[in-house]
Short mmCIF file of C-alpha atoms (C1' of nucleotides) in Angstrom, two decimals:
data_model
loop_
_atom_site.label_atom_id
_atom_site.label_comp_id
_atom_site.label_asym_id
_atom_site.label_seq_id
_atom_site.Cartn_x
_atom_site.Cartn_y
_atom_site.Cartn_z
CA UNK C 1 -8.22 -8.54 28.38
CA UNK C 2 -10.47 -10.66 25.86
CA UNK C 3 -8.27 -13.32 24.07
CA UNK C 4 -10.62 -13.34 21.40
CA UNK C 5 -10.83 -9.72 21.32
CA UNK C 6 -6.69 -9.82 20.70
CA UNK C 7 -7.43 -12.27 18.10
CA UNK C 8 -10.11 -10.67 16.09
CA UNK C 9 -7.69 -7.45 16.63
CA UNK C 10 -4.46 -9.55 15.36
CA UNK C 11 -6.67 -10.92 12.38
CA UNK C 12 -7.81 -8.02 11.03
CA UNK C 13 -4.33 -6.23 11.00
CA UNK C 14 -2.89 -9.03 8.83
CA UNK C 15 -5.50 -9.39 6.27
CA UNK C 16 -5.94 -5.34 6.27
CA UNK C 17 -1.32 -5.53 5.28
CA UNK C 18 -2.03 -8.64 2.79
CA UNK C 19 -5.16 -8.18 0.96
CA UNK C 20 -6.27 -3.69 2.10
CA UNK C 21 -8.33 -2.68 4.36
CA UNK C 22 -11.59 -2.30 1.63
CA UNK C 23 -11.14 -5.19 0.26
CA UNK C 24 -11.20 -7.26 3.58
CA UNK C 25 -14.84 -8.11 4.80
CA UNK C 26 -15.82 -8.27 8.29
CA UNK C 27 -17.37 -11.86 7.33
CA UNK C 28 -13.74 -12.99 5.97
CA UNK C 29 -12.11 -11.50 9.30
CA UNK C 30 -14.16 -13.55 11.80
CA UNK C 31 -13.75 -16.60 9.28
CA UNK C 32 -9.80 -16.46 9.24
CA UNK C 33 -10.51 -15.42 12.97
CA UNK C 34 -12.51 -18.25 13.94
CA UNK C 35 -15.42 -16.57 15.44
CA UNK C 36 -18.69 -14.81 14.48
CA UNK C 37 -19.82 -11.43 13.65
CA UNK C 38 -21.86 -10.89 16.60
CA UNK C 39 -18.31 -10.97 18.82
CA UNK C 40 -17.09 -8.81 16.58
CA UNK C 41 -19.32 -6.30 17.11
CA UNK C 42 -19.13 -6.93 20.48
CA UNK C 43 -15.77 -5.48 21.15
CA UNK C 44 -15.88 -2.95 18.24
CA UNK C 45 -18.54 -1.10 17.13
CA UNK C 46 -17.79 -0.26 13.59
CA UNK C 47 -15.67 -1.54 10.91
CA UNK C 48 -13.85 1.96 10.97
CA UNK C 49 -13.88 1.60 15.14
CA UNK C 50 -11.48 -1.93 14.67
CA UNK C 51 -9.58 0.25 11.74
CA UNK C 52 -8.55 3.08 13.59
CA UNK C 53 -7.71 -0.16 16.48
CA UNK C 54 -5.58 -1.59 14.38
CA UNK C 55 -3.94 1.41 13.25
CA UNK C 56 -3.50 2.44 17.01
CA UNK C 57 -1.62 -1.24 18.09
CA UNK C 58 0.21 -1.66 14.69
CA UNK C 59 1.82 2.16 15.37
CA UNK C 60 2.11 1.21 19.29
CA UNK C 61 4.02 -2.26 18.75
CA UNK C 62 6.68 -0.92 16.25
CA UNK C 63 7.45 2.57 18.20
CA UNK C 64 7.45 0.03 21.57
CA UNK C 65 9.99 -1.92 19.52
CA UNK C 66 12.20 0.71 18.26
CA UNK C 67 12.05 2.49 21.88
CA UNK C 68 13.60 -0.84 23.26
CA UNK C 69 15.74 -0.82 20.69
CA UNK C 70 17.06 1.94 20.59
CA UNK C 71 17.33 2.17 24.79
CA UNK C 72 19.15 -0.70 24.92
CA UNK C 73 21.42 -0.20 22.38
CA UNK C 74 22.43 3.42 22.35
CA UNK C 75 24.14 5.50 24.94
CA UNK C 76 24.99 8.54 23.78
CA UNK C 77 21.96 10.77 21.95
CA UNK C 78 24.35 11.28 18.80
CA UNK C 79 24.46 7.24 18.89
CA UNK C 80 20.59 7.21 18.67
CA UNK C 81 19.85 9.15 15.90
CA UNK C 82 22.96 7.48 13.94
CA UNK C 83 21.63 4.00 14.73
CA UNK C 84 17.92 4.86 13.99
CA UNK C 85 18.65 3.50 10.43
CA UNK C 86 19.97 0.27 11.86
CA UNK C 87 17.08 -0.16 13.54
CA UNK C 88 14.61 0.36 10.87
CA UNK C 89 16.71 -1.45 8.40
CA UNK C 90 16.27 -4.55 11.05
CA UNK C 91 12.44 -3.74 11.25
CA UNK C 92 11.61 -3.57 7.31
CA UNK C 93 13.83 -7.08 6.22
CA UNK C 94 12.06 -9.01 9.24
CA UNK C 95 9.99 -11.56 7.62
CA UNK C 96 6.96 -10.39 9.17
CA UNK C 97 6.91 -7.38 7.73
CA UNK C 98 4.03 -6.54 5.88
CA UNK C 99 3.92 -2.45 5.79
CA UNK C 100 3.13 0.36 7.81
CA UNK C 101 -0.35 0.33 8.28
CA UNK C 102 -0.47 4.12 8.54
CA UNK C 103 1.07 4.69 4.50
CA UNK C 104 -1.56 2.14 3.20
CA UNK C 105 -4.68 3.68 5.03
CA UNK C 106 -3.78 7.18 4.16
CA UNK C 107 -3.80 5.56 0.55
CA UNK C 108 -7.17 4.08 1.18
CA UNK C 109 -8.78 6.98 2.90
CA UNK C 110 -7.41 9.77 0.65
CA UNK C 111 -10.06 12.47 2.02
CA UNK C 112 -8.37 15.04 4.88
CA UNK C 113 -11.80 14.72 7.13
CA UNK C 114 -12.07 11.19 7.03
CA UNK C 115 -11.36 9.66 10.91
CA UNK C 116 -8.89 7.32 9.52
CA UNK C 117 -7.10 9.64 7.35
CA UNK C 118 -6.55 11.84 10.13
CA UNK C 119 -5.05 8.63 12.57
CA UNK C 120 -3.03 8.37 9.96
CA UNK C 121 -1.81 11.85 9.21
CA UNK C 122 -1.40 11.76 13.06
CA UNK C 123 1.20 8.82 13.18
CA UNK C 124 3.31 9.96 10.41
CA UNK C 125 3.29 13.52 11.99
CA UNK C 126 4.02 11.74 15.46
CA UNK C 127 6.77 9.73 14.70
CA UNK C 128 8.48 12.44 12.40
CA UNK C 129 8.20 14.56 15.99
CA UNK C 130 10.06 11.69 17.74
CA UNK C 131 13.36 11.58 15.37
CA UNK C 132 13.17 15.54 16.09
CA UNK C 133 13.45 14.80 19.57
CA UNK C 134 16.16 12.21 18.73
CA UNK C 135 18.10 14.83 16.52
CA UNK C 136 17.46 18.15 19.20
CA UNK C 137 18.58 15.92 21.69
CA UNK C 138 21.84 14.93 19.30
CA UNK C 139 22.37 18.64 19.70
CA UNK C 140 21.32 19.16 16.05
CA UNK C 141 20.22 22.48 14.86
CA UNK C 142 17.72 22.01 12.41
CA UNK C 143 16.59 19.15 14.11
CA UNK C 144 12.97 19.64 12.43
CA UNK C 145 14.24 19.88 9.43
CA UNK C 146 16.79 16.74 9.23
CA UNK C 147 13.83 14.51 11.08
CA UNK C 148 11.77 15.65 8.20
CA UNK C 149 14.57 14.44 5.75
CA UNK C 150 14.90 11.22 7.65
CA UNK C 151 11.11 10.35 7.47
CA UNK C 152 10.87 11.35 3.84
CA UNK C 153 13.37 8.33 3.20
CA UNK C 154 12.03 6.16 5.85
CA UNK C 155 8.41 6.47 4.53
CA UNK C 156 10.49 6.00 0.49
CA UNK C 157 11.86 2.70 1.57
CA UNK C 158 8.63 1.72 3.40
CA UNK C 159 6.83 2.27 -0.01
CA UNK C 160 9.23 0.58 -1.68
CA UNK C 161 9.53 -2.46 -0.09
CA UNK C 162 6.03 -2.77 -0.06
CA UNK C 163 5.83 -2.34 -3.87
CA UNK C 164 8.33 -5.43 -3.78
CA UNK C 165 9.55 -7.68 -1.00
CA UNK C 166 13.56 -7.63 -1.04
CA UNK C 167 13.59 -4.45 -3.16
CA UNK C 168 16.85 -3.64 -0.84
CA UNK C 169 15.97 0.11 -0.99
CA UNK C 170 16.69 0.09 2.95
CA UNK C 171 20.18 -0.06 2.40
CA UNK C 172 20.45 3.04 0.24
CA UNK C 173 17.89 4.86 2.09
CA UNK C 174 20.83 4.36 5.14
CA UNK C 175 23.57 5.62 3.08
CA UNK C 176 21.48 8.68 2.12
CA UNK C 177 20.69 9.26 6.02
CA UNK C 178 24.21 8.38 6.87
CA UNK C 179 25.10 11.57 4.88
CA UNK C 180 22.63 13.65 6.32
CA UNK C 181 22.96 13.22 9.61
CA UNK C 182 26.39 13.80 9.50
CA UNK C 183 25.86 17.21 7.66
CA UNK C 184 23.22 18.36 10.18
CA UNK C 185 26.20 16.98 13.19
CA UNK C 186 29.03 18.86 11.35
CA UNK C 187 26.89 22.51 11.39
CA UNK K 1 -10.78 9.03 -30.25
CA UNK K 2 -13.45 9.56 -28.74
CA UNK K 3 -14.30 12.42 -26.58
CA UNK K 4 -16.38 10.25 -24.35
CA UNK K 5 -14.24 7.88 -23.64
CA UNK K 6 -11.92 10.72 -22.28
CA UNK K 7 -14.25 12.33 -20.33
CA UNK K 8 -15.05 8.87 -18.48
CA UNK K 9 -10.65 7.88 -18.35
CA UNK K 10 -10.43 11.89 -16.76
CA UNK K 11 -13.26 11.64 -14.22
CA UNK K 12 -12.15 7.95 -13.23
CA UNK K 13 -8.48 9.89 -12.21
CA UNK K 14 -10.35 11.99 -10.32
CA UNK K 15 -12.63 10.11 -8.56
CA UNK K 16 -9.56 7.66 -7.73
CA UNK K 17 -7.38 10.06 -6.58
CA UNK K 18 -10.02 11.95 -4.21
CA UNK K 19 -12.08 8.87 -2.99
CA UNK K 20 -10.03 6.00 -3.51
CA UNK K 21 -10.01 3.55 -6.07
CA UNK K 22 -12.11 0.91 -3.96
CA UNK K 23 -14.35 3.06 -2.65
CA UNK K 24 -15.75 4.86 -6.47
CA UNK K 25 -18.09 2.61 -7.85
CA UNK K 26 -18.82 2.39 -11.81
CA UNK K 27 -22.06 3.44 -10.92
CA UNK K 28 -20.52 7.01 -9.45
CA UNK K 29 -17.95 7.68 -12.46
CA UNK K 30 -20.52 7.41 -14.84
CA UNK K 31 -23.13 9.66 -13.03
CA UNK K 32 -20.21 12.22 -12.71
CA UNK K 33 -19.11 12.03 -16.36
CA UNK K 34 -22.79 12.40 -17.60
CA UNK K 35 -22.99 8.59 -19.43
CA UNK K 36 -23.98 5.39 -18.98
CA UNK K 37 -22.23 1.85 -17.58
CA UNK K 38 -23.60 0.44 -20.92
CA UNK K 39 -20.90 3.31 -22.48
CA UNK K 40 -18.32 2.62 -19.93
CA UNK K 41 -18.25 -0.99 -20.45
CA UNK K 42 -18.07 -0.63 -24.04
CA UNK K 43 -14.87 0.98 -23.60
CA UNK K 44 -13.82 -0.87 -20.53
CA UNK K 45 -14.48 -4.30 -20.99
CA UNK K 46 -13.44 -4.31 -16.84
CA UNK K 47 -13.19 -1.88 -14.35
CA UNK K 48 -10.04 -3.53 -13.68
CA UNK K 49 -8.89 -2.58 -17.16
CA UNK K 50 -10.25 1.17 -16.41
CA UNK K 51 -7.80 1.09 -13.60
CA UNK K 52 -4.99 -0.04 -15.61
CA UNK K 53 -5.85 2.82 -18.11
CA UNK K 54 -6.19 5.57 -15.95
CA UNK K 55 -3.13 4.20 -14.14
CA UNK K 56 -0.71 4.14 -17.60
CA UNK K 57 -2.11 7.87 -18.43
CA UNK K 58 -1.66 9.00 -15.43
CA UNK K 59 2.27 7.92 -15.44
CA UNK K 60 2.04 8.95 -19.14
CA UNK K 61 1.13 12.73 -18.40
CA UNK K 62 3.36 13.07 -16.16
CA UNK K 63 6.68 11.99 -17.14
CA UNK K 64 5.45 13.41 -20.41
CA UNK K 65 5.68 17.09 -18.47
CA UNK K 66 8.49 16.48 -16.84
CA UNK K 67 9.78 15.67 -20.40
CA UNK K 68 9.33 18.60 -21.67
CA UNK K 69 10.43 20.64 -18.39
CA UNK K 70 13.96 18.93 -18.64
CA UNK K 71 14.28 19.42 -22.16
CA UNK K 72 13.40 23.10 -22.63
CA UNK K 73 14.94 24.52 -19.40
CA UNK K 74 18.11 22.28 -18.98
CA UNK K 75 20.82 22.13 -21.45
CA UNK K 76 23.61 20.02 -20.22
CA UNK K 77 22.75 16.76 -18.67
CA UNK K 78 24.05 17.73 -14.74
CA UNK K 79 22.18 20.49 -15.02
CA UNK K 80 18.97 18.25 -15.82
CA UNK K 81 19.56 16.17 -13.09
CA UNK K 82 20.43 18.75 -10.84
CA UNK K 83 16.99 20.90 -12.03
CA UNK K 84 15.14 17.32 -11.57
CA UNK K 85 13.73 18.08 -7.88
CA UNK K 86 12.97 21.79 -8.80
CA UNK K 87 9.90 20.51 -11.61
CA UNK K 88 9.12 18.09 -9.14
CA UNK K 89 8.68 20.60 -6.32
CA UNK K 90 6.66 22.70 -9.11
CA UNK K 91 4.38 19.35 -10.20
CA UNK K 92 3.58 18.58 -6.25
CA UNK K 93 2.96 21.73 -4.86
CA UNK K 94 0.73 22.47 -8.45
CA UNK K 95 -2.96 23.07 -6.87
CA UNK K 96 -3.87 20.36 -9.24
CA UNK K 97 -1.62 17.43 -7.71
CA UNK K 98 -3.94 15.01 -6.02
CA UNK K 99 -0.95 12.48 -5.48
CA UNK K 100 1.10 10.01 -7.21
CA UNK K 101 -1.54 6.87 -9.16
CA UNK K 102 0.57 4.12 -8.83
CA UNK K 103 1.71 4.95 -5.24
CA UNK K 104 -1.83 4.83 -3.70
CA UNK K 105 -2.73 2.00 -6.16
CA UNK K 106 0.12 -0.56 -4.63
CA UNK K 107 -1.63 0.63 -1.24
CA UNK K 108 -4.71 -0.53 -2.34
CA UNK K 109 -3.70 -3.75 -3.81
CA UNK K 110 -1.20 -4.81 -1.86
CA UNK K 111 -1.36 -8.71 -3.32
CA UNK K 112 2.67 -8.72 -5.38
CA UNK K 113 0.56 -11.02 -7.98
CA UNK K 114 -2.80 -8.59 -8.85
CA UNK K 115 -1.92 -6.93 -12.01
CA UNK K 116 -2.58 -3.53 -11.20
CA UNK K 117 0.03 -3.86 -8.39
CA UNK K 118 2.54 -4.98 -10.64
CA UNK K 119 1.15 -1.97 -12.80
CA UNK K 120 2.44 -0.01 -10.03
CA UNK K 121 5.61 -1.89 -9.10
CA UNK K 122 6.48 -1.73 -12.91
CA UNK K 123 6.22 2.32 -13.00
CA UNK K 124 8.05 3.02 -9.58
CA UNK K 125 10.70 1.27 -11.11
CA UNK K 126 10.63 3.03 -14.60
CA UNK K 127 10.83 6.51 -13.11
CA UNK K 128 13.71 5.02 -11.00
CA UNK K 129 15.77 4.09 -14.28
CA UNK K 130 14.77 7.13 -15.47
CA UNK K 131 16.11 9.26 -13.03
CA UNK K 132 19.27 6.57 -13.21
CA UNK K 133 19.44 7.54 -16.97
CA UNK K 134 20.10 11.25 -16.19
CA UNK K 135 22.38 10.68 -13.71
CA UNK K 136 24.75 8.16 -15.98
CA UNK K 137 24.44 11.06 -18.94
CA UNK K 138 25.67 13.39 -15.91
CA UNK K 139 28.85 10.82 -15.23
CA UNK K 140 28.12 9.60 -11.90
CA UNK K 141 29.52 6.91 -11.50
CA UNK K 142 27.21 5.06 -8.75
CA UNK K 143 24.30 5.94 -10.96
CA UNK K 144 21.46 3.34 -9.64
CA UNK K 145 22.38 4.06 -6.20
CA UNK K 146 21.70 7.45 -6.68
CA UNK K 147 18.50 7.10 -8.36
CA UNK K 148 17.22 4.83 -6.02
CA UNK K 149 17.93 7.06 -3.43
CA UNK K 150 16.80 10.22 -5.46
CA UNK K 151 13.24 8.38 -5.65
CA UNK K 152 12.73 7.63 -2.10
CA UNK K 153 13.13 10.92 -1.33
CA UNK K 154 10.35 11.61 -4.27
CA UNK K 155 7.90 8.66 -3.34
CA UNK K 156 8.32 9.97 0.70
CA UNK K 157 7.83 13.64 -0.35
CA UNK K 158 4.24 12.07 -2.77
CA UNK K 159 3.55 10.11 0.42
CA UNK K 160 3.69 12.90 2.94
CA UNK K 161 1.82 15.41 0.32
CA UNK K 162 -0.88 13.17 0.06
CA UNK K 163 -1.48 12.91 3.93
CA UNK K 164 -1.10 16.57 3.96
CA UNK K 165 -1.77 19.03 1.56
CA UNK K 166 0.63 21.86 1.79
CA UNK K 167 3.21 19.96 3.79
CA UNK K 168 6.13 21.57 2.48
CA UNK K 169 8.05 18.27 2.44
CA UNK K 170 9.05 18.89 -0.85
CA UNK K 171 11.42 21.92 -0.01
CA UNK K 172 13.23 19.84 2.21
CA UNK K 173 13.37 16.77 -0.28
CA UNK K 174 14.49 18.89 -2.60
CA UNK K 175 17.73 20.13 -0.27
CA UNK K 176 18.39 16.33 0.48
CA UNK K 177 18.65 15.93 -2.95
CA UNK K 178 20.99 18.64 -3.73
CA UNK K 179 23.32 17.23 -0.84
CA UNK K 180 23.43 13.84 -2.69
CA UNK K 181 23.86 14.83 -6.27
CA UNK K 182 26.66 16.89 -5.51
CA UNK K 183 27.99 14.01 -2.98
CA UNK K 184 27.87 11.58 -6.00
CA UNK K 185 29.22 14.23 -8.75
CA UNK K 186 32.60 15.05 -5.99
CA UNK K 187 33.16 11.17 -5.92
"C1'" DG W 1 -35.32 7.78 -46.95
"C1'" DA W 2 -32.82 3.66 -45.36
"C1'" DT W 3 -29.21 2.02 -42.62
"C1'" DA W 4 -25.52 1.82 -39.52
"C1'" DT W 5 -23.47 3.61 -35.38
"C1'" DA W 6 -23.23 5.87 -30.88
"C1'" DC W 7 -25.39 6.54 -26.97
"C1'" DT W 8 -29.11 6.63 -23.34
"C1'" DA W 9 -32.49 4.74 -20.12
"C1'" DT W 10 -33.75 1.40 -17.20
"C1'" DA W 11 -34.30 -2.72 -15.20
"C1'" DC W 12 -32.21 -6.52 -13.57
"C1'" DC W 13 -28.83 -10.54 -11.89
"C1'" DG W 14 -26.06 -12.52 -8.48
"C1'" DT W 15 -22.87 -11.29 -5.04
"C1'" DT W 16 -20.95 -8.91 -1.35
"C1'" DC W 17 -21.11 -5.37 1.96
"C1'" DT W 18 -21.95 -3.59 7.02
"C1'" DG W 19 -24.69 -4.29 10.71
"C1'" DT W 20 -28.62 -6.50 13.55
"C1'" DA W 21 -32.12 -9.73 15.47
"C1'" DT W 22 -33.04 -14.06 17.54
"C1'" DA W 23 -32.19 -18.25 19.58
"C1'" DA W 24 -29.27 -21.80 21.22
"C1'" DT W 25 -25.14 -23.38 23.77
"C1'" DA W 26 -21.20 -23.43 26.64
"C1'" DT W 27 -18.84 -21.89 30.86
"C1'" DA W 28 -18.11 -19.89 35.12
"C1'" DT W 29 -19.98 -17.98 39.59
"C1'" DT W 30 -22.85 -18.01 43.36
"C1'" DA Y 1 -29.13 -26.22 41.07
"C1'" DA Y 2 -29.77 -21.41 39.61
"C1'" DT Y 3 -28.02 -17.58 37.36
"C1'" DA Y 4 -25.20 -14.54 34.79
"C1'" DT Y 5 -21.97 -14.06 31.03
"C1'" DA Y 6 -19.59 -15.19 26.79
"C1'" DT Y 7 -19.94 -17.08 22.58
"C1'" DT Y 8 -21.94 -19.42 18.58
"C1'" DA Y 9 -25.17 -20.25 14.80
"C1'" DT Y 10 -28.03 -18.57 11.52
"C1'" DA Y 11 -30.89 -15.80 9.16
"C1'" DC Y 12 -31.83 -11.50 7.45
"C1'" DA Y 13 -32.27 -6.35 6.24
"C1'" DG Y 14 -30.92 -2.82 3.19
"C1'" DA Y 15 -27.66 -1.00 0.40
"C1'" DA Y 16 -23.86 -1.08 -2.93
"C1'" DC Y 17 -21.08 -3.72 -5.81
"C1'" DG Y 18 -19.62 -5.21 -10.94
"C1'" DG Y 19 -21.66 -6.43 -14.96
"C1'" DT Y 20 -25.46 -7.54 -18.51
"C1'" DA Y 21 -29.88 -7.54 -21.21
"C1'" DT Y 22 -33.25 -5.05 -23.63
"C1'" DA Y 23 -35.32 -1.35 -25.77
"C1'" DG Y 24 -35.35 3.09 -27.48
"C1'" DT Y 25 -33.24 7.57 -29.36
"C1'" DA Y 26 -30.16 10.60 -31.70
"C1'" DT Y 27 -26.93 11.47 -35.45
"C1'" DA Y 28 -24.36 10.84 -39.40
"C1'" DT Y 29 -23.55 8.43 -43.85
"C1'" DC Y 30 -24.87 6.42 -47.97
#
DNA sequence: GATATACTATACCGTTCTGTATAATATATT
DNA sequence: AATATATTATACAGAACGGTATAGTATATC
């Protein structure tokens, strides 16, 4: 709607990846933003209320963009789930990758009843449902059980390349799913 | 030394782990440790420097345990490495695991050039040439690789303990990591 | 008993934090 | 031209932040 809404939103999600999310005033947000408090608070409420925002878009974009992916490249369901690593591979080297905003905040906000905590709980538990639905539909048995394999290394590599750029820990987090999902296929 | 000075290092880990490290003030750890900030300061000239401290005995304690797990249960060095995920499984699921320091740490300062990042950086990849150390003394011959992907499965299985508490990721780590060893001993 | 050391108590400094109040200005609609 | 809406500018409240200064107390050593 707001193009200075989008901005404020797009703002805050980079400085929340390159500098955390407590560390990151509202007052340096509508600085880098270009615009004043009182907007801010305009179109979100609370500090927390743009948080769990941010949170919400960052997760939307990157399952949008593996979706596509994945729809456009993959036929088969088997092809899916064996590509998923291509995917994310292609999604962690891009330059503009800066994290996954839901592994930092559950850092951040290390208390269970805390809102943001729980968002983030949410998307990990979320996306770890949607390779499940990519391995049932592979015709995998334990489909639970390998998507909960899968997002163990997915969320390992995300941690380590955010520990250090170029740490190349994608590749061998492939190889390791490589060999799993062809276990779970061959059951 | 002194017992003080222990009592403020312990209830800093604490407070770190359940809070956040951003979010406990100096003025909280030294109302829960019963002392002063004139003590604390004399013992932590920064609380950057407390950071770093609890951070190193953090790391300290616990490869210390695992230590002495490896060494008094496992005799020949595949058995170590193959016994490696089981005192892991037994150090997460512990009721007093409350996550991995330098895991949240690099969360919470996600800047490659603040020190207690590289802190964190600098342990992730200790325990990773630890875990490559036991697999070379076990003969496998793609030792790194292994240990690289040996601790993504152990930073994802941290990561999705610390969103949830009682996740059971673990088991399931601990089965990927079985099918790997053995992978890399047959090769 | 004098002296050093460890520690407490408390007040404070300057800064930053989230969030709000008030007033002025620009822009679009009628 | 009048009016509504969006946005800026600025100042401020109240609390919390890291860190220091000062003064006083307890305890052990000589």
């Amino acid at each position: 709607m707001s193009a200075l809404r989008d901005k404020i939103l797009n703002t805050a999600t980079d400085l929340f990846q390159t500098r955390g999310i407590n560390s990151t005033g509202v007052d340096t947000i509508v600085a880098v933003a270009g615009t004043t408090k009182m907007t801010l608070y305009k179109y979100f409420h609370t500090k927390e209320g743009l948080i769990l925002e941010v949170l919400n878009k960052s997760q939307q974009d990157f399952q949008s963009w593996l979706d596509n992916k994945l729809n456009t490249n993959s036929k088969a369901p088997a092809d899916k789930i064996k590509q998923l690593f291509d995917f994310i591979e292609e999604w962690i080297t891009s330059p503009s990758f800066l994290g996954m905003g839901f592994i930092k905040a559950s850092a951040e906000f290390p208390n269970e009843e805390n809102p943001i905590h729980q968002l983030s709980s949410k998307q990990s538990r979320e996306f770890r449902q949607f390779i499940s639905k990519l391995a049932s539909e592979a015709n995998i048995k334990d489909a639970d059980g390998l998507a909960l394999q899968l997002s163990l290394l997915f969320e390992g590599a995300v941690q380590a390349e955010q520990m250090k750029r170029g740490s190349g820990a994608i590749k061998y987090a492939k190889k390791a799913a490589k060999l799993l999902i062809d276990g779970a296929i061959n059951q």
